[in-house]
Tab-separated table of C-alpha atoms in Angstrom:
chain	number	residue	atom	x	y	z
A	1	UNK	CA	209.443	-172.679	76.057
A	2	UNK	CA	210.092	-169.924	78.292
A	3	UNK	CA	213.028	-171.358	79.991
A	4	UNK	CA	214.748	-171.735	76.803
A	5	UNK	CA	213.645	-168.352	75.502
A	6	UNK	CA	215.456	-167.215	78.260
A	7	UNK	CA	218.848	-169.017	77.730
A	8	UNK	CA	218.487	-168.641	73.783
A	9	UNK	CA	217.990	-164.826	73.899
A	10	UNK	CA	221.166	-163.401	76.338
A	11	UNK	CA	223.921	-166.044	74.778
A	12	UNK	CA	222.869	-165.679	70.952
A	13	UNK	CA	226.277	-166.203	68.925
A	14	UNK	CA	224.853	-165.420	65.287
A	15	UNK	CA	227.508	-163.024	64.762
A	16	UNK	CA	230.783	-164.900	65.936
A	17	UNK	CA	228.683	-168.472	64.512
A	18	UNK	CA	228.880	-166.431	61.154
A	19	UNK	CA	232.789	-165.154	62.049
A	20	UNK	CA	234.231	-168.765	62.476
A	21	UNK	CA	231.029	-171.234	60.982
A	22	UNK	CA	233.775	-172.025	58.360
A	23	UNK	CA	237.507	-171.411	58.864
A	24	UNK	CA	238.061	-170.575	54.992
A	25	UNK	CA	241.517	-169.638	54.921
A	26	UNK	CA	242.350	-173.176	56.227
A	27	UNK	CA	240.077	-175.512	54.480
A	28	UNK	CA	241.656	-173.878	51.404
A	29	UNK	CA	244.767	-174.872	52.505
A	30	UNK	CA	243.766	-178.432	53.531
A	31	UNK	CA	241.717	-178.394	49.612
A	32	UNK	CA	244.788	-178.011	48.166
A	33	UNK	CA	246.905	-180.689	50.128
A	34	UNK	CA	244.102	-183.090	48.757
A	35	UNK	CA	242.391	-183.484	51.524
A	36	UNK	CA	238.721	-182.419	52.749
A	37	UNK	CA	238.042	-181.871	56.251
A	38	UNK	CA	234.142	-182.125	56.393
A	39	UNK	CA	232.268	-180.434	59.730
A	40	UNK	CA	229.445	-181.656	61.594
A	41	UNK	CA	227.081	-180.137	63.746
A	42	UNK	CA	224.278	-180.923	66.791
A	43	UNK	CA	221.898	-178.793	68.495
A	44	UNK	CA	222.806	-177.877	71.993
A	45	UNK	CA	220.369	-176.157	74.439
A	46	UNK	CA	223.073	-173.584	75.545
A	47	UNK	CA	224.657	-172.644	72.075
A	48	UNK	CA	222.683	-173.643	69.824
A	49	UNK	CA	224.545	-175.603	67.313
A	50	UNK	CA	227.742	-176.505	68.035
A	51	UNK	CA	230.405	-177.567	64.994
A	52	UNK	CA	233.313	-180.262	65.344
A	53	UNK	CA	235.102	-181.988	62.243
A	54	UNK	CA	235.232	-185.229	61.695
A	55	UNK	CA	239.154	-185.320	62.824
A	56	UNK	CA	237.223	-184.503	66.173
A	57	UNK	CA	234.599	-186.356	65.392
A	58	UNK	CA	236.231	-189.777	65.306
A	59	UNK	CA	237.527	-188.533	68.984
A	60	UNK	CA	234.065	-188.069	70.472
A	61	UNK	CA	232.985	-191.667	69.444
A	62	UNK	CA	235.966	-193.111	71.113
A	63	UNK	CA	234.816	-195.391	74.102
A	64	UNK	CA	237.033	-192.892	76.351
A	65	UNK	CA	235.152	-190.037	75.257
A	66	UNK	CA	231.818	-191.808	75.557
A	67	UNK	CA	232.377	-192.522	79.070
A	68	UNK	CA	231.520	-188.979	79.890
A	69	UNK	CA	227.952	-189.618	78.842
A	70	UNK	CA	228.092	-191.736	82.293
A	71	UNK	CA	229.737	-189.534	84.319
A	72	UNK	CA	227.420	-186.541	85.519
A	73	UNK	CA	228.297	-182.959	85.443
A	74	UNK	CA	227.082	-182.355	89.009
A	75	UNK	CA	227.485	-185.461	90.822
A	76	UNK	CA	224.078	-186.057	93.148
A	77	UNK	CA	222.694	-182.643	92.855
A	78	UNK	CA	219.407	-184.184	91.080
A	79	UNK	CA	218.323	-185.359	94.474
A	80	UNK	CA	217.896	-181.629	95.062
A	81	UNK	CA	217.144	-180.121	92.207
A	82	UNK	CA	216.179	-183.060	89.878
A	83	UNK	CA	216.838	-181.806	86.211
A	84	UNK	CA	220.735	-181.874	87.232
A	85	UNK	CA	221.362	-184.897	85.288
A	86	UNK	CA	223.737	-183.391	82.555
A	87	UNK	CA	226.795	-184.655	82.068
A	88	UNK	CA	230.463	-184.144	80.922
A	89	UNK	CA	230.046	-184.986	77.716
A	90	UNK	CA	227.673	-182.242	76.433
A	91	UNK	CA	229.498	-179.878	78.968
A	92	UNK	CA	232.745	-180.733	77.136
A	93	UNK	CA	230.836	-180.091	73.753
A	94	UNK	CA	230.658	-176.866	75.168
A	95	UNK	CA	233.708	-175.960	75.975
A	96	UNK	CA	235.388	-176.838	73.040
A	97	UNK	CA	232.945	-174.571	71.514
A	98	UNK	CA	233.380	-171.601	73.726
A	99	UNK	CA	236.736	-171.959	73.494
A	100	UNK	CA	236.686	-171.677	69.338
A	101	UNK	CA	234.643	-168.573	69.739
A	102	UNK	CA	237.111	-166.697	72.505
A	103	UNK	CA	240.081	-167.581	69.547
A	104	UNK	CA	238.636	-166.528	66.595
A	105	UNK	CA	237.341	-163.200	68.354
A	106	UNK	CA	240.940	-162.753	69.434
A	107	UNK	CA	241.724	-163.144	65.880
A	108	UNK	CA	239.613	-160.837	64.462
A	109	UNK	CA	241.606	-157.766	66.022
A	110	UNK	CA	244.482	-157.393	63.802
A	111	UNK	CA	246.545	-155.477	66.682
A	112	UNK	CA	245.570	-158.947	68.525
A	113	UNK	CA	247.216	-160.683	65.015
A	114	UNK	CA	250.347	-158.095	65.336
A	115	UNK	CA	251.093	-158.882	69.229
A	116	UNK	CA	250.981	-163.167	68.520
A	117	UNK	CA	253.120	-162.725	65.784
A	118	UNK	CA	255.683	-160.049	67.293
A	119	UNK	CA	255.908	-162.265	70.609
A	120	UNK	CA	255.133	-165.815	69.269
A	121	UNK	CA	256.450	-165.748	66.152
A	122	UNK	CA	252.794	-166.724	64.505
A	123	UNK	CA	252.207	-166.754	60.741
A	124	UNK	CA	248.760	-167.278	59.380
A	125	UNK	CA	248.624	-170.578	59.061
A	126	UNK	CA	250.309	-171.597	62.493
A	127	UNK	CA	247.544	-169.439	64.339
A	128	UNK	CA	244.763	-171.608	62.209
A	129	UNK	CA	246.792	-174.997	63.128
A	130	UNK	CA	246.780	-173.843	66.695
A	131	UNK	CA	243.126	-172.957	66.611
A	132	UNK	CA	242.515	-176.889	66.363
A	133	UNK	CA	245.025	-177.747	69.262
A	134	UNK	CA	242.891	-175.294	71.322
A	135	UNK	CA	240.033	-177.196	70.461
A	136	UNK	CA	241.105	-180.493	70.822
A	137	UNK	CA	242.548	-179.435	74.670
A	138	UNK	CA	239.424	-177.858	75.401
A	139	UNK	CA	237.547	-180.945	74.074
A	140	UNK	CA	239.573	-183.424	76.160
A	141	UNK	CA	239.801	-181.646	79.280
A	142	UNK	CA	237.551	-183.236	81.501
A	143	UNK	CA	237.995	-187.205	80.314
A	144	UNK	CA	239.916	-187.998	83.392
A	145	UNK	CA	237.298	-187.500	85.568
A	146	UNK	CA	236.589	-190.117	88.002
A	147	UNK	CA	232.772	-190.959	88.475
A	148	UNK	CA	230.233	-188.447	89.841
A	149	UNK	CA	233.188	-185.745	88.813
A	150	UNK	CA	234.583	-183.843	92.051
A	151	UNK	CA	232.998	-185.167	94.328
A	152	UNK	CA	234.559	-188.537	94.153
A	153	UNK	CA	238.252	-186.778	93.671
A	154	UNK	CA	239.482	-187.984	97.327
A	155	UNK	CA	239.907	-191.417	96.319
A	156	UNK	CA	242.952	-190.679	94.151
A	157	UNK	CA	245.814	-192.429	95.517
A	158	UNK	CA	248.801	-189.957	97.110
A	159	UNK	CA	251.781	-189.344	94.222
A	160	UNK	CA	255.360	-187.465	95.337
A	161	UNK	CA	255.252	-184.743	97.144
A	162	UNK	CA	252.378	-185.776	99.490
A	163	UNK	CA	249.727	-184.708	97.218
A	164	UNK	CA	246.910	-186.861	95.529
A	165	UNK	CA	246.670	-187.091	91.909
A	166	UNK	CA	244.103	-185.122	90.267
A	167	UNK	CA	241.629	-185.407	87.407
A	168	UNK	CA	244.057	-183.201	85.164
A	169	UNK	CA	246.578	-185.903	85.888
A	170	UNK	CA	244.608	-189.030	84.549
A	171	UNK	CA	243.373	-186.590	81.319
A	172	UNK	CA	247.170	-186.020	80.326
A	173	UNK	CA	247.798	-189.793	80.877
A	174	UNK	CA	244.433	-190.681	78.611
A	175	UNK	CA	245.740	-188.451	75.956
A	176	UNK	CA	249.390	-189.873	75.980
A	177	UNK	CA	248.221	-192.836	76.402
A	178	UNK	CA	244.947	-194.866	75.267
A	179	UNK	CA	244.218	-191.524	72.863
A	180	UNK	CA	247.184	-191.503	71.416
A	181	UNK	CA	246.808	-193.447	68.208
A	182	UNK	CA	243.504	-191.777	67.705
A	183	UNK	CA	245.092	-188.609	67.541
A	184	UNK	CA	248.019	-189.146	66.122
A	185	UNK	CA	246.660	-191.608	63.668
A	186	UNK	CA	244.281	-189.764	62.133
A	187	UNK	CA	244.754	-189.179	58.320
A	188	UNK	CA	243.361	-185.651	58.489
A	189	UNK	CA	246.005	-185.100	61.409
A	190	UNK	CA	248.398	-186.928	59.685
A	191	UNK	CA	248.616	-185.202	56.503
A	192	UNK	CA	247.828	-181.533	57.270
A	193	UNK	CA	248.023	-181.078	61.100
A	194	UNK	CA	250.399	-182.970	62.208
A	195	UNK	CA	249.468	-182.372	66.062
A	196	UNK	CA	250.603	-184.701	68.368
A	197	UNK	CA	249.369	-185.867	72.050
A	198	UNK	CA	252.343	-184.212	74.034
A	199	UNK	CA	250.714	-180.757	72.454
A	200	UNK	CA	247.512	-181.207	73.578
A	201	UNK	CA	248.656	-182.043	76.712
A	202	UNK	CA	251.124	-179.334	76.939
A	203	UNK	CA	247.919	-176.826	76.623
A	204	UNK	CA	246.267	-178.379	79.488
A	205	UNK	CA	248.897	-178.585	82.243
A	206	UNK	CA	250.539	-175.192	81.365
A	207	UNK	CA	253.636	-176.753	81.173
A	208	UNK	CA	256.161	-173.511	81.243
A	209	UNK	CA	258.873	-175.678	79.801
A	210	UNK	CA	256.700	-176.230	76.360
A	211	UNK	CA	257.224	-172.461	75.574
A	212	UNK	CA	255.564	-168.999	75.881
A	213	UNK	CA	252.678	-169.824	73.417
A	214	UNK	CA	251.168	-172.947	74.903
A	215	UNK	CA	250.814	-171.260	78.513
A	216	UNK	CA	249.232	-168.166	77.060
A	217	UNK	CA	246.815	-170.091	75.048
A	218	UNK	CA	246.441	-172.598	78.258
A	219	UNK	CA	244.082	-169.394	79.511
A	220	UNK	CA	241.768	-170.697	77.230
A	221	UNK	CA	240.634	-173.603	79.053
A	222	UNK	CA	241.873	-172.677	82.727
A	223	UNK	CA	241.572	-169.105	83.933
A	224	UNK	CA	239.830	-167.324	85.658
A	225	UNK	CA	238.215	-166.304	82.599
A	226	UNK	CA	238.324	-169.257	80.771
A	227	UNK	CA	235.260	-171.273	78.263
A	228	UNK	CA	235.091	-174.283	80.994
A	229	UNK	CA	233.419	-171.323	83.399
A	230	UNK	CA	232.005	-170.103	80.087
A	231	UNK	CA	230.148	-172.826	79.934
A	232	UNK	CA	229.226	-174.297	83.239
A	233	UNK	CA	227.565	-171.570	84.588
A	234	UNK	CA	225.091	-171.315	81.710
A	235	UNK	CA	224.707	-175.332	81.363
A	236	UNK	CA	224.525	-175.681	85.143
A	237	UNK	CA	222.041	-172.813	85.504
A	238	UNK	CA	219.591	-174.179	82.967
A	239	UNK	CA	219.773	-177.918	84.134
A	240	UNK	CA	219.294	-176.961	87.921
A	241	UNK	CA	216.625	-174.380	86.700
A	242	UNK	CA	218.036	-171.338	88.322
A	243	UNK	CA	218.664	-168.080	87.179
A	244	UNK	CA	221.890	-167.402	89.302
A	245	UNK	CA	224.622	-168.298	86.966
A	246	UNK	CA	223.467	-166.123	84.056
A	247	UNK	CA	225.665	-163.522	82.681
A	248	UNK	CA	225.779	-162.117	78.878
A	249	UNK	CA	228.284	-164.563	77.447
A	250	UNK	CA	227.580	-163.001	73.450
A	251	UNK	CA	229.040	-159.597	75.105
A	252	UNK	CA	232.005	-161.601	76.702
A	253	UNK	CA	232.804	-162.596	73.598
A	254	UNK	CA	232.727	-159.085	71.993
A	255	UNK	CA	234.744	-157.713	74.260
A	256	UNK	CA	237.766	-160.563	74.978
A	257	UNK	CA	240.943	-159.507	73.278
A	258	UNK	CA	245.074	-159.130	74.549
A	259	UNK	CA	246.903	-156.747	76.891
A	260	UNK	CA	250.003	-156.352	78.163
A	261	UNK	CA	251.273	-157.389	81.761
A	262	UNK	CA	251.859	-154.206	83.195
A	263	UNK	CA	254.520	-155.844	85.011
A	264	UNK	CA	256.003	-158.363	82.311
A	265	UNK	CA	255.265	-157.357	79.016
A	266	UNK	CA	253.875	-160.443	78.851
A	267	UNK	CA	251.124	-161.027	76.583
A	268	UNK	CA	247.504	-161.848	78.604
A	269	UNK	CA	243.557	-162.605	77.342
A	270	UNK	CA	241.368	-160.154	79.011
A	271	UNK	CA	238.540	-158.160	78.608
A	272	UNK	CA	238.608	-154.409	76.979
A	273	UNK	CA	237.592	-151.532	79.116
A	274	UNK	CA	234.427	-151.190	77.992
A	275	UNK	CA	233.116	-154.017	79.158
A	276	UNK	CA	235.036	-154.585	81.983
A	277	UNK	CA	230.797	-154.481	83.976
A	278	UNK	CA	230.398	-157.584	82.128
A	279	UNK	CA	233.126	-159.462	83.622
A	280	UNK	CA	232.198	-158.435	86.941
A	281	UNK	CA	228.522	-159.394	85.920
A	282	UNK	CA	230.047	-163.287	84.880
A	283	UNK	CA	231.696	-162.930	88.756
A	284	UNK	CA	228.509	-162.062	90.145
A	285	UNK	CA	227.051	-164.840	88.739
A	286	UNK	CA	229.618	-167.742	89.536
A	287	UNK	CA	229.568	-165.962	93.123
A	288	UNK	CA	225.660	-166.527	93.305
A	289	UNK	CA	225.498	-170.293	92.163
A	290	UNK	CA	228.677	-171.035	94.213
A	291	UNK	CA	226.867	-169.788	97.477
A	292	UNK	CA	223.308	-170.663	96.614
A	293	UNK	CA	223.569	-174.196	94.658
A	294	UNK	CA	227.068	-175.603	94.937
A	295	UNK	CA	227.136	-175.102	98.850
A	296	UNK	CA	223.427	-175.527	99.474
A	297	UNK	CA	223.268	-177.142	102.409
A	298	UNK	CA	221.349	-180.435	101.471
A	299	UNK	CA	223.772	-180.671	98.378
A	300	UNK	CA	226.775	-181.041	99.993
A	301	UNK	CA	224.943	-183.189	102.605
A	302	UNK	CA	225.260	-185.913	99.296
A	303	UNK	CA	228.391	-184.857	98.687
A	304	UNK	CA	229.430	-185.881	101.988
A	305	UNK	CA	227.353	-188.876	102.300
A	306	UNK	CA	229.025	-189.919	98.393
A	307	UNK	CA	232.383	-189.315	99.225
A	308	UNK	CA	231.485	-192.334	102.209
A	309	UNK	CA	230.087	-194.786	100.388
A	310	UNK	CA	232.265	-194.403	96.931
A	311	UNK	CA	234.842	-194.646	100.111
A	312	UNK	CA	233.145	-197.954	101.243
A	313	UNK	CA	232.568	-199.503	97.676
A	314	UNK	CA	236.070	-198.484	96.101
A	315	UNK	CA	238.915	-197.216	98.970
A	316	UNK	CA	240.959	-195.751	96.203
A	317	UNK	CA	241.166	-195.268	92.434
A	318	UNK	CA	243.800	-197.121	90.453
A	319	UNK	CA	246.737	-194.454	89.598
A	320	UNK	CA	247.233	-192.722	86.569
A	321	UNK	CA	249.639	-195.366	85.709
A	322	UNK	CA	246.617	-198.241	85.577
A	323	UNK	CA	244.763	-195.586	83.294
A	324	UNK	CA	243.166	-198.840	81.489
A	325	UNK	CA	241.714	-199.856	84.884
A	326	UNK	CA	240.915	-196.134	86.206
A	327	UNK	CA	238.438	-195.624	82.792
A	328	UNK	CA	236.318	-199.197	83.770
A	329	UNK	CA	234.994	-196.794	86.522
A	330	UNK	CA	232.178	-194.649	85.906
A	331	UNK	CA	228.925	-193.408	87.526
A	332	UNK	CA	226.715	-196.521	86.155
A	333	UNK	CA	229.299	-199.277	87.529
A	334	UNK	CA	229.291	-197.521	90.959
A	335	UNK	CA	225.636	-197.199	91.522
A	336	UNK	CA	225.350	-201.169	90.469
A	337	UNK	CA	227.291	-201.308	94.004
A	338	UNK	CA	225.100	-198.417	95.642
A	339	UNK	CA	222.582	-200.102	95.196
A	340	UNK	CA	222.866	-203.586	96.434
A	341	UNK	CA	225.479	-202.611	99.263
A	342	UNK	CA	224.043	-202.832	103.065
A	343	UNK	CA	226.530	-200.302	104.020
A	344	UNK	CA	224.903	-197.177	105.669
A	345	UNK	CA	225.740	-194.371	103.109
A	346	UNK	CA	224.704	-197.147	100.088
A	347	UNK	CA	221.374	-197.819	102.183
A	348	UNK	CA	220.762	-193.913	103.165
A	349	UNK	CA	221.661	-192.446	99.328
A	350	UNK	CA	218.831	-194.838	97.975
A	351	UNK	CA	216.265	-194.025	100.326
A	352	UNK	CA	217.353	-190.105	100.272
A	353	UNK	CA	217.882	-190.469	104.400
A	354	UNK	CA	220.540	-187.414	103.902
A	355	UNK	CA	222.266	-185.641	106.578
A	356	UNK	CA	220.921	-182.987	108.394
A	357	UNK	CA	222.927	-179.469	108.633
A	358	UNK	CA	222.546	-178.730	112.619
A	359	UNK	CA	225.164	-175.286	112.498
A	360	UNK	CA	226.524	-173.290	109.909
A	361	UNK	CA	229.203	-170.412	109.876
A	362	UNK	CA	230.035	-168.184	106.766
A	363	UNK	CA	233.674	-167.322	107.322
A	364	UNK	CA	235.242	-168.700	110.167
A	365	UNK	CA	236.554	-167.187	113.050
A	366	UNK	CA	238.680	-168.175	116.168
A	367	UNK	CA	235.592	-167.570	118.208
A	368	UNK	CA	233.533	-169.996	116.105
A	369	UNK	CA	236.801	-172.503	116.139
A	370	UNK	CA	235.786	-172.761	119.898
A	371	UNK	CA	231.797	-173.378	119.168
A	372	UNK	CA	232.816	-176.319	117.161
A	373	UNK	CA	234.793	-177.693	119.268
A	374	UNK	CA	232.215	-177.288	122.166
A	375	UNK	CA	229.939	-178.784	119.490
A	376	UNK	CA	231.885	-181.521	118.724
A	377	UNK	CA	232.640	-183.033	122.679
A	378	UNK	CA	228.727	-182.436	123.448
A	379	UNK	CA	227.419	-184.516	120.647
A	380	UNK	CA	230.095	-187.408	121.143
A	381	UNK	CA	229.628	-187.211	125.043
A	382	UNK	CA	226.148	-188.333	123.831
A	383	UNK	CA	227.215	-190.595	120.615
A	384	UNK	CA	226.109	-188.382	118.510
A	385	UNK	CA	228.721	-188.309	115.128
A	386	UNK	CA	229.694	-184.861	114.846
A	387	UNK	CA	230.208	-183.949	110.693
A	388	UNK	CA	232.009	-180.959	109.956
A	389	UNK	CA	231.983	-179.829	106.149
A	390	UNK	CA	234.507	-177.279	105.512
A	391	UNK	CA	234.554	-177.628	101.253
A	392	UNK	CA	238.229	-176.451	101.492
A	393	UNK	CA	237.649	-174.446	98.481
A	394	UNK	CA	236.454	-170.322	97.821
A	395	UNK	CA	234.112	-169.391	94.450
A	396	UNK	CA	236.807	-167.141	92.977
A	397	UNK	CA	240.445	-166.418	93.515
A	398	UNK	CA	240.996	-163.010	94.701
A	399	UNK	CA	244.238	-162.982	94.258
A	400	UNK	CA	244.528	-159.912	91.919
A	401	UNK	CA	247.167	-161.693	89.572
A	402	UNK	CA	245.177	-165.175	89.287
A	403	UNK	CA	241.862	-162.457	88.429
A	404	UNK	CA	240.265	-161.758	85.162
A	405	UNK	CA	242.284	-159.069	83.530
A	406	UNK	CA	240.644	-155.494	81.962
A	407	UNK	CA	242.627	-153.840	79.202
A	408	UNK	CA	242.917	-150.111	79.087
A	409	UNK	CA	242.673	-147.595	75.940
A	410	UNK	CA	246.485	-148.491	75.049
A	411	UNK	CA	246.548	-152.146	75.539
A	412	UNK	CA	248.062	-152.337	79.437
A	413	UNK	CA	246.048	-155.446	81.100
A	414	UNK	CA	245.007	-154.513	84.824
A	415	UNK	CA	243.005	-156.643	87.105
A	416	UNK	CA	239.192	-156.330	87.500
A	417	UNK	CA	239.515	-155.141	91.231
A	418	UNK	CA	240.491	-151.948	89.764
A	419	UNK	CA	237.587	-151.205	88.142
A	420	UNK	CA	235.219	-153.418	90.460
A	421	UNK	CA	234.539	-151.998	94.236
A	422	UNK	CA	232.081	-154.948	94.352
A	423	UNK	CA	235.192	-157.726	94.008
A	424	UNK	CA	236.470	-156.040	97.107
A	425	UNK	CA	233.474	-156.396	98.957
A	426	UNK	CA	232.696	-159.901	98.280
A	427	UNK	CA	235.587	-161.200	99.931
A	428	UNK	CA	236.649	-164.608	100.053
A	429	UNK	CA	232.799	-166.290	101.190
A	430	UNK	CA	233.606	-169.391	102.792
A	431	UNK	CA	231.063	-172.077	104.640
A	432	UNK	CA	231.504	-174.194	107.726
A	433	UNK	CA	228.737	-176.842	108.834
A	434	UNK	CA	228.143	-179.019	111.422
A	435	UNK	CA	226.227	-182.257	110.233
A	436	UNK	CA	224.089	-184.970	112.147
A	437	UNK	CA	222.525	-188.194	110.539
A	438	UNK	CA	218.787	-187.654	110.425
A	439	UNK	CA	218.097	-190.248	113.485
A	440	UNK	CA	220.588	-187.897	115.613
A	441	UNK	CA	218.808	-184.497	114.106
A	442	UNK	CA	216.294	-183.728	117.382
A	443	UNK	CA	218.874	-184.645	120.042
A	444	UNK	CA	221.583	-182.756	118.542
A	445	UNK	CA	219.242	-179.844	118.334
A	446	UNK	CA	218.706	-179.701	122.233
A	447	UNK	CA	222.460	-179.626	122.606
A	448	UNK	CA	222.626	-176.827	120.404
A	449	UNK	CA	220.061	-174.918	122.282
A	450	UNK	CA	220.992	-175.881	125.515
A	451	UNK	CA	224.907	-174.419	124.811
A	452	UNK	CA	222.956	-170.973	123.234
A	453	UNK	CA	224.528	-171.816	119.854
């Protein structure tokens, strides 16, 4: 009771839930084409209720969509903090509904209304429509994940250019593809809509060449300040049973609306001036779970130890081009092999035998370049397997054009390192570790102690 007294309390939506509960403007509309779009709802521990139609509802009970209900949000973090067993479906729940709450509140700022029609040409009725290609994007966005999400992303095969394919690339090909004649199909979509695949997919790879409107709204599900964040750091934070990821998501939402690029002209989501402490408070928190769960030192150990055995098991997903093939695979199927495999990463994941951290850095330097590599010929000198996890990734982009945006008194969008000295300070936290197996642990520990490390 307390825990979700807690989560309840700081992200109560009563006010936008009452803003965009119905959408009456267009189920007038769709009334008098003859046809009713109905709305369902189920209770959510983050947001309460959350609302789709039953256009989106016959989405959700497609087999693709179910197969997020096997694919967990955070991989193997349950062997560390064991109420992490959510998954990407209700996360995606989420999102979808985040995402209807940043566009209505967007909405309900007529200036807002006068910039989307002076720059995209919106009438009334075209901003509802679009409201329901938001939410379908935001809906769909994670269905190409492979299983146990990220963590299993290096066994996409290579495509052109030297790069491997990536879970965006096998949603757009399950939305053009296997989801097509669901969407498309749909009499409600069919008669009134009329959206098609190609859009939905247009808002998710912020395609530049599908106009000006479909990469502004494309902020919606991938910014810096988007409702996939929005969402994960609340969900994740009350699943791992942490505190760190909590920020005041009701006040987000009170205080999202559109600047100006003061560089462009270009039309940007931000956050108004006056609440530009709650972005940086959102920041803070992604910063904090980042740094204390998602790089915890025994959770990446499994992250490590997964990405070996799914390597053992599987070598390499099919491409996006066998999507079919790519969707048999989920986290259910691969722990049927986990478990009955003899290989050492199956044998150690069952019996929680994880690695052991032995060094750690937090930003690398040249002079720790050479302790690794002193590390590194020491342990194998003795046959000791030297594992160095470098997660090749930062919590935020500091970057101050990638960064949330503020929006000043008359409407000119500047980046939240303006206003925050504590963005500045942060820095770009990265982690560097030096693994052993747990058999190797004491041994590698002398070496360490012995070179004064």
């Amino acid at each position: 009771m307390v825990a979700q007294a807690y989560f309840h309390e700081p992200i109560n939506l009563t006010h936008f839930q009452n803003q965009y509960r119905k959408i009456y403007s267009f189920r007038k509309y769709i009334q008098k084409r003859g046809v009713l779009l109905d709305w369902n709802e189920v209770r959510d521990p983050i947001h309460g209720f959350i609302e789709f139609t039953d256009f989106e509802k016959s989405i959700i009970s497609h087999p693709i969509f179910q197969r997020l209900r096997r694919i967990k949000q955070l991989a193997l973090t349950e062997m560390v903090y064991p109420a992490a067993t959510h998954t990407r479906f209700e996360h995606s729940l989420g999102v979808m509904h985040v995402a209807d709450a940043m566009f209505n509140t967007i909405r309900s700022y007529e200036e807002n209304n006068n910039i989307l029609r002076d720059k995209f040409q919106y009438e009334d009725i075209g901003l509802e429509r679009e409201l329901f290609v938001i939410r379908l994007a935001a809906l769909l966005h994670d269905i190409g994940h492979s299983p146990f999400s990220h963590s299993g992303e290096d066994l996409f095969p290579i495509k052109s250019g030297n790069k491997r394919y990536t879970h965006e690339d096998y949603t757009v090909a399950l939305i053009k593809g296997p989801l097509r004649e669901k969407i498309e199909g749909n009499p409600h979509n069919k008669a009134n809509l009329r959206i098609s695949s190609d859009e939905i997919a247009q808002v998710l790879e912020r395609d530049p060449t599908a106009g000006a409107s479909k990469l502004f709204w494309g902020s919606i599900i991938s910014s810096q300040l988007d409702a996939d964040r929005a969402d994960y750091l609340l969900r994740d934070s009350y699943h791992i049973g942490v505190k760190y990821g909590i920020y005041d998501l009701a006040r987000i939402l009170g205080t999202i609306s559109i600047g100006t690029h003061p560089e462009t002209d270009d039309p940007v989501i931000g956050i108004n001036e006056d609440g530009w402490q709650n972005a940086e408070a959102m920041i803070l928190a992604r910063y904090q779970i980042y740094s204390q769960v998602i790089f915890h030192d025994v959770r990446r150990s499994y992250d490590i130890m997964l990405h070996r055995a799914l390597k053992s098991i599987i070598n390499e997903y099919p491409p996006p081009s066998e999507i079919n093939e790519f969707v048999k695979y989920d986290d259910y199927s691969v722990w049927v092999n986990i478990l009955t495999s003899n290989n050492y990463w199956c044998k150690s994941i069952c019996s929680r035998n994880h690695l052991k951290c032995i060094y750690k850095i937090e930003n690398l330097s040249e002079n720790h370049e050479a302790n690794l590599d002193q590390i590194s010929k020491s342990f194998g000198s003795k046959g000791i397997e030297c594992i160095k996890d470098d997660p090749g990734k930062t919590w935020y982009d500091l970057d101050p054009s990638a960064g949330i945006m503020i929006i000043d008194k008359d409407g000119h969008a500047h980046p939240l390192s303006h206003y925050s000295r504590i963005m500045s300070l942060l820095g770009n936290t990265k982690f560097t570790r030096v693994y052993v197996k747990s058999e190797d642990y004491e041994k590698a520990k002398k070496i360490i102690a012995r070179l004064g490390l």
